[in-house]
Amino acid sequence: MYVPEIFEGEARGRLRKLYHHIRTTMHVPIVNYLFRVLAHYPSFLTYAWEVSRPNLLSLSFERACDELRAITLPESVELQLPAFVTQRDLRGAASILPVFHYVNPKLLLLATAWYEALSERPIHGRTNTEDIYVPPGIPATFPKQVPLVRYETAPPHLQHLLKHIVDTHRAFGPASDYRALAHYPTFLSGAWTEIQPQIHATWYREAADQLLHKAQGLAHTLPHPLPLSPTRLQKTLSEREVASALGIIAMFQRLLPNLILDVALMTRLQTQPVQKGWWNNPFRG
């Protein structure tokens, strides 16, 4: 087992309700890995989520995430899926890649804002600025749900592939992206064959650093204050809970730039025609 998490089907009571709000506020049909791990600290997750919602439901947040999505891959990066990738798996991957293309920048910006605030670099919000409210809800263009493969019960060949991905990224468990794509194993296997060499390239490391640096700057341009400081949290949470949450957030903050780049690479690998403009932000306005 990797880092413990609480899957959507396991959530009960208040956590189940919170998961519903996370899905609709993030505008995606999935509760991502970051929240499933932090669910083991429900008091922290509930508070952090509630104080973050004003920013998450703002057009300014959507536009800031668009800046992170604007990352471009070098033209020199040449990729081609192996012949064993099936059309069924190509179609399946094409249906869910837009979800992660959309949500990963949002997760990076949110995790970075949390990390900055918890590191005593306050997110003050902009003063005297009116922002446009973006109502919660999941776009009809996204699938109704994104099922995830569980590592513990996956067939041995998928376990081996997921472990290889985790180890290559020096991560702490299979991200939702890979768990979802594991339902389309020929695509995931073929895509990973092409992506893995890029992870060690200079351009990849520099792009990941640029994404993190940009997210740090954007976090301090959010429209609403983020009252998430260790001093405030320690009034209701133990020091252990605060330290554990900060460690988890730091892990995800470092992983998410890689996920953004991997999804961009997998998108380039798509050889079948896709609907024009599928990559556009449905909430850009």
CSV table of C-alpha atoms in Angstrom, one decimal:
chain,number,residue,atom,x,y,z
A,1,MET,CA,0.0,0.0,0.0
A,2,TYR,CA,1.1,3.5,-0.7
A,3,VAL,CA,0.0,6.7,1.2
A,4,PRO,CA,-3.4,5.8,2.8
A,5,GLU,CA,-6.4,7.5,1.2
A,6,ILE,CA,-10.2,7.3,1.5
A,7,PHE,CA,-11.9,6.6,-1.8
A,8,GLU,CA,-15.2,8.1,-2.8
A,9,GLY,CA,-17.1,4.9,-2.3
A,10,GLU,CA,-15.7,4.6,1.2
A,11,ALA,CA,-16.7,8.1,2.3
A,12,ARG,CA,-19.5,8.2,4.8
A,13,GLY,CA,-21.5,10.9,6.6
A,14,ARG,CA,-19.9,14.4,6.6
A,15,LEU,CA,-17.0,13.2,4.5
A,16,ARG,CA,-19.3,12.0,1.8
A,17,LYS,CA,-21.1,15.3,1.7
A,18,LEU,CA,-17.7,17.1,1.7
A,19,TYR,CA,-16.6,15.0,-1.3
A,20,HIS,CA,-19.8,16.0,-3.2
A,21,HIS,CA,-19.0,19.7,-2.6
A,22,ILE,CA,-15.4,19.1,-3.7
A,23,ARG,CA,-16.5,17.6,-7.0
A,24,THR,CA,-19.0,20.3,-7.8
A,25,THR,CA,-16.7,23.2,-6.7
A,26,MET,CA,-13.7,21.9,-8.6
A,27,HIS,CA,-16.1,21.3,-11.6
A,28,VAL,CA,-14.8,17.7,-12.2
A,29,PRO,CA,-16.4,14.2,-11.8
A,30,ILE,CA,-13.7,13.0,-9.4
A,31,VAL,CA,-12.4,13.7,-5.9
A,32,ASN,CA,-8.6,13.9,-6.6
A,33,TYR,CA,-5.8,12.2,-4.8
A,34,LEU,CA,-4.9,15.3,-2.7
A,35,PHE,CA,-8.3,15.4,-1.0
A,36,ARG,CA,-8.5,11.6,-0.6
A,37,VAL,CA,-5.3,11.6,1.4
A,38,LEU,CA,-6.1,14.7,3.4
A,39,ALA,CA,-9.5,13.0,4.3
A,40,HIS,CA,-7.6,11.2,7.0
A,41,TYR,CA,-7.4,14.7,8.7
A,42,PRO,CA,-11.1,15.6,8.3
A,43,SER,CA,-11.0,18.7,10.6
A,44,PHE,CA,-8.2,20.2,8.6
A,45,LEU,CA,-9.7,19.3,5.2
A,46,THR,CA,-13.1,20.7,6.1
A,47,TYR,CA,-11.7,24.0,7.4
A,48,ALA,CA,-9.2,24.4,4.5
A,49,TRP,CA,-11.9,23.6,2.0
A,50,GLU,CA,-14.4,26.1,3.4
A,51,VAL,CA,-12.0,29.0,3.5
A,52,SER,CA,-10.8,28.2,0.0
A,53,ARG,CA,-14.3,28.1,-1.7
A,54,PRO,CA,-14.6,31.9,-2.4
A,55,ASN,CA,-11.4,31.7,-4.5
A,56,LEU,CA,-12.3,28.4,-6.1
A,57,LEU,CA,-15.6,29.8,-7.3
A,58,SER,CA,-14.1,32.9,-8.8
A,59,LEU,CA,-13.4,33.7,-12.4
A,60,SER,CA,-10.0,35.0,-11.3
A,61,PHE,CA,-9.0,31.5,-10.1
A,62,GLU,CA,-10.1,30.0,-13.4
A,63,ARG,CA,-8.1,32.5,-15.4
A,64,ALA,CA,-5.0,32.0,-13.2
A,65,CYS,CA,-5.2,28.3,-13.9
A,66,ASP,CA,-5.5,29.1,-17.6
A,67,GLU,CA,-2.0,30.6,-17.3
A,68,LEU,CA,-0.7,27.3,-15.9
A,69,ARG,CA,-2.4,25.3,-18.6
A,70,ALA,CA,-0.7,27.5,-21.2
A,71,ILE,CA,2.6,25.6,-20.8
A,72,THR,CA,3.9,24.6,-24.2
A,73,LEU,CA,6.0,21.6,-25.0
A,74,PRO,CA,9.1,21.9,-27.1
A,75,GLU,CA,8.5,21.3,-30.8
A,76,SER,CA,11.6,19.0,-30.7
A,77,VAL,CA,9.8,16.5,-28.5
A,78,GLU,CA,8.7,13.8,-30.9
A,79,LEU,CA,6.3,11.1,-29.7
A,80,GLN,CA,4.5,8.2,-31.3
A,81,LEU,CA,2.3,5.6,-29.7
A,82,PRO,CA,3.3,2.0,-30.3
A,83,ALA,CA,1.2,-0.1,-32.7
A,84,PHE,CA,-0.3,-2.2,-29.9
A,85,VAL,CA,-2.4,0.6,-28.6
A,86,THR,CA,-6.1,-0.2,-29.4
A,87,GLN,CA,-8.7,2.1,-30.7
A,88,ARG,CA,-10.9,1.3,-27.7
A,89,ASP,CA,-8.2,2.5,-25.3
A,90,LEU,CA,-7.4,5.5,-27.5
A,91,ARG,CA,-11.1,6.6,-27.3
A,92,GLY,CA,-11.2,5.9,-23.6
A,93,ALA,CA,-8.1,8.0,-22.9
A,94,ALA,CA,-9.4,10.8,-25.1
A,95,SER,CA,-12.6,10.9,-22.9
A,96,ILE,CA,-10.8,11.5,-19.6
A,97,LEU,CA,-7.6,13.4,-20.5
A,98,PRO,CA,-9.5,16.7,-20.7
A,99,VAL,CA,-10.6,16.2,-17.1
A,100,PHE,CA,-7.1,16.0,-15.8
A,101,HIS,CA,-5.9,18.7,-18.2
A,102,TYR,CA,-8.5,21.0,-16.6
A,103,VAL,CA,-8.1,20.0,-13.0
A,104,ASN,CA,-4.4,19.5,-12.4
A,105,PRO,CA,-3.6,23.2,-12.7
A,106,LYS,CA,-6.4,24.0,-10.2
A,107,LEU,CA,-4.9,21.4,-7.8
A,108,LEU,CA,-1.4,22.9,-8.2
A,109,LEU,CA,-2.7,26.5,-7.5
A,110,LEU,CA,-4.8,25.4,-4.6
A,111,ALA,CA,-2.0,23.3,-3.0
A,112,THR,CA,0.5,26.1,-3.5
A,113,ALA,CA,-1.8,28.6,-1.9
A,114,TRP,CA,-2.3,26.3,1.1
A,115,TYR,CA,1.4,25.8,1.3
A,116,GLU,CA,2.2,29.5,1.1
A,117,ALA,CA,-0.4,30.3,3.8
A,118,LEU,CA,0.8,27.5,6.1
A,119,SER,CA,4.4,28.7,5.7
A,120,GLU,CA,3.5,32.1,7.1
A,121,ARG,CA,3.4,33.8,3.7
A,122,PRO,CA,-0.2,35.0,3.9
A,123,ILE,CA,-2.6,35.1,1.0
A,124,HIS,CA,-4.1,38.5,1.6
A,125,GLY,CA,-6.5,38.7,-1.4
A,126,ARG,CA,-6.9,41.7,-3.6
A,127,THR,CA,-8.6,44.7,-2.0
A,128,ASN,CA,-11.4,46.7,-3.6
A,129,THR,CA,-11.8,44.2,-6.4
A,130,GLU,CA,-15.1,42.7,-7.5
A,131,ASP,CA,-14.9,39.3,-9.0
A,132,ILE,CA,-17.2,37.2,-11.1
A,133,TYR,CA,-18.8,34.2,-9.3
A,134,VAL,CA,-18.5,30.8,-11.1
A,135,PRO,CA,-21.4,28.6,-9.9
A,136,PRO,CA,-20.5,25.0,-8.9
A,137,GLY,CA,-21.3,22.2,-11.2
A,138,ILE,CA,-19.7,19.7,-13.6
A,139,PRO,CA,-19.6,20.6,-17.4
A,140,ALA,CA,-21.7,18.3,-19.5
A,141,THR,CA,-18.7,17.8,-21.8
A,142,PHE,CA,-17.0,15.8,-19.0
A,143,PRO,CA,-17.8,12.1,-18.3
A,144,LYS,CA,-20.3,11.5,-15.5
A,145,GLN,CA,-17.6,9.7,-13.5
A,146,VAL,CA,-14.0,8.8,-13.7
A,147,PRO,CA,-13.5,5.3,-12.2
A,148,LEU,CA,-10.1,4.5,-10.7
A,149,VAL,CA,-8.1,1.3,-10.6
A,150,ARG,CA,-7.1,0.3,-7.1
A,151,TYR,CA,-3.4,-0.6,-7.0
A,152,GLU,CA,-3.9,-3.4,-4.4
A,153,THR,CA,-6.4,-5.3,-6.5
A,154,ALA,CA,-5.1,-4.5,-10.0
A,155,PRO,CA,-3.7,-7.4,-12.2
A,156,PRO,CA,0.1,-7.9,-11.7
A,157,HIS,CA,1.0,-6.3,-15.0
A,158,LEU,CA,-0.9,-3.1,-14.1
A,159,GLN,CA,0.6,-3.1,-10.6
A,160,HIS,CA,4.1,-3.3,-12.2
A,161,LEU,CA,3.3,-0.5,-14.6
A,162,LEU,CA,1.9,1.8,-11.9
A,163,LYS,CA,4.8,1.1,-9.6
A,164,HIS,CA,7.2,1.9,-12.4
A,165,ILE,CA,5.4,5.3,-12.9
A,166,VAL,CA,5.5,6.0,-9.2
A,167,ASP,CA,9.2,5.1,-8.8
A,168,THR,CA,10.2,7.1,-11.9
A,169,HIS,CA,8.5,10.2,-10.5
A,170,ARG,CA,9.8,9.5,-7.0
A,171,ALA,CA,6.2,9.8,-5.9
A,172,PHE,CA,4.3,8.4,-2.9
A,173,GLY,CA,1.5,6.5,-4.8
A,174,PRO,CA,-0.3,6.3,-8.2
A,175,ALA,CA,-2.0,9.6,-9.0
A,176,SER,CA,-5.6,9.7,-10.1
A,177,ASP,CA,-4.5,10.3,-13.6
A,178,TYR,CA,-2.7,7.0,-13.9
A,179,ARG,CA,-5.3,5.0,-11.9
A,180,ALA,CA,-8.0,6.3,-14.3
A,181,LEU,CA,-5.9,5.6,-17.4
A,182,ALA,CA,-5.2,2.1,-16.1
A,183,HIS,CA,-8.7,1.2,-17.3
A,184,TYR,CA,-7.2,1.7,-20.8
A,185,PRO,CA,-4.0,-0.3,-20.3
A,186,THR,CA,-2.6,-0.4,-23.9
A,187,PHE,CA,-2.8,3.4,-24.0
A,188,LEU,CA,-1.2,3.9,-20.6
A,189,SER,CA,1.5,1.4,-21.3
A,190,GLY,CA,2.2,2.9,-24.8
A,191,ALA,CA,2.1,6.5,-23.6
A,192,TRP,CA,4.4,5.7,-20.6
A,193,THR,CA,6.9,4.2,-23.0
A,194,GLU,CA,7.1,7.5,-24.7
A,195,ILE,CA,6.9,9.8,-21.7
A,196,GLN,CA,9.4,8.2,-19.4
A,197,PRO,CA,12.5,9.3,-21.3
A,198,GLN,CA,11.2,12.9,-21.3
A,199,ILE,CA,11.0,13.0,-17.5
A,200,HIS,CA,14.8,12.9,-17.3
A,201,ALA,CA,15.2,15.6,-20.0
A,202,THR,CA,16.4,19.1,-19.1
A,203,TRP,CA,13.4,20.8,-20.6
A,204,TYR,CA,11.0,18.7,-18.5
A,205,ARG,CA,12.7,19.6,-15.2
A,206,GLU,CA,12.9,23.3,-16.2
A,207,ALA,CA,9.2,23.3,-17.2
A,208,ALA,CA,8.2,21.7,-13.9
A,209,ASP,CA,10.2,24.3,-12.0
A,210,GLN,CA,8.6,27.1,-14.0
A,211,LEU,CA,5.1,25.8,-13.3
A,212,LEU,CA,5.8,25.7,-9.6
A,213,HIS,CA,7.3,29.1,-9.6
A,214,LYS,CA,4.4,30.5,-11.6
A,215,ALA,CA,1.9,28.9,-9.2
A,216,GLN,CA,3.6,30.5,-6.3
A,217,GLY,CA,3.3,34.0,-7.9
A,218,LEU,CA,-0.4,33.4,-8.9
A,219,ALA,CA,-1.3,32.3,-5.4
A,220,HIS,CA,-0.6,35.8,-4.1
A,221,THR,CA,-2.9,37.3,-6.8
A,222,LEU,CA,-6.0,35.4,-5.7
A,223,PRO,CA,-9.0,37.7,-5.1
A,224,HIS,CA,-10.0,36.6,-1.6
A,225,PRO,CA,-8.0,36.2,1.6
A,226,LEU,CA,-7.1,32.7,2.6
A,227,PRO,CA,-7.1,32.5,6.5
A,228,LEU,CA,-5.1,29.4,6.7
A,229,SER,CA,-2.2,29.9,9.2
A,230,PRO,CA,-0.6,27.5,11.7
A,231,THR,CA,-1.6,29.8,14.5
A,232,ARG,CA,-5.2,29.9,13.5
A,233,LEU,CA,-5.3,26.1,12.9
A,234,GLN,CA,-3.7,25.3,16.3
A,235,LYS,CA,-6.7,26.7,18.0
A,236,THR,CA,-8.7,23.6,16.9
A,237,LEU,CA,-6.1,21.1,15.6
A,238,SER,CA,-3.1,19.5,17.2
A,239,GLU,CA,0.4,20.4,16.1
A,240,ARG,CA,0.7,16.9,14.7
A,241,GLU,CA,-2.3,17.3,12.5
A,242,VAL,CA,-1.1,20.6,11.2
A,243,ALA,CA,2.4,19.2,10.5
A,244,SER,CA,1.0,16.1,8.8
A,245,ALA,CA,-1.3,18.2,6.5
A,246,LEU,CA,1.6,20.5,5.6
A,247,GLY,CA,3.8,17.5,4.7
A,248,ILE,CA,1.0,16.0,2.5
A,249,ILE,CA,0.4,19.3,0.7
A,250,ALA,CA,4.2,19.7,0.1
A,251,MET,CA,4.3,16.3,-1.5
A,252,PHE,CA,1.5,17.1,-3.9
A,253,GLN,CA,2.8,20.5,-4.7
A,254,ARG,CA,6.0,18.9,-6.0
A,255,LEU,CA,4.1,16.1,-7.9
A,256,LEU,CA,1.5,18.2,-9.7
A,257,PRO,CA,3.8,20.0,-12.1
A,258,ASN,CA,4.9,16.6,-13.4
A,259,LEU,CA,1.2,15.5,-13.8
A,260,ILE,CA,0.5,18.7,-15.8
A,261,LEU,CA,3.4,17.9,-18.1
A,262,ASP,CA,2.6,14.2,-18.4
A,263,VAL,CA,-1.0,15.0,-19.4
A,264,ALA,CA,0.3,17.5,-22.0
A,265,LEU,CA,2.5,14.8,-23.4
A,266,MET,CA,-0.3,12.2,-23.5
A,267,THR,CA,-2.5,14.7,-25.2
A,268,ARG,CA,0.1,15.2,-27.9
A,269,LEU,CA,0.2,11.4,-28.3
A,270,GLN,CA,-3.4,11.3,-29.3
A,271,THR,CA,-3.5,10.3,-32.9
A,272,GLN,CA,-7.3,10.1,-33.5
A,273,PRO,CA,-9.2,13.3,-34.3
A,274,VAL,CA,-10.6,15.0,-31.3
A,275,GLN,CA,-13.4,17.5,-31.0
A,276,LYS,CA,-12.2,21.0,-31.9
A,277,GLY,CA,-11.5,23.1,-28.8
A,278,TRP,CA,-11.8,20.2,-26.3
A,279,TRP,CA,-9.0,21.7,-24.3
A,280,ASN,CA,-10.7,25.1,-23.8
A,281,ASN,CA,-11.6,26.0,-20.2
A,282,PRO,CA,-15.4,25.8,-20.0
A,283,PHE,CA,-15.4,28.5,-17.3
A,284,ARG,CA,-13.1,31.0,-19.0
A,285,GLY,CA,-15.9,33.4,-19.9
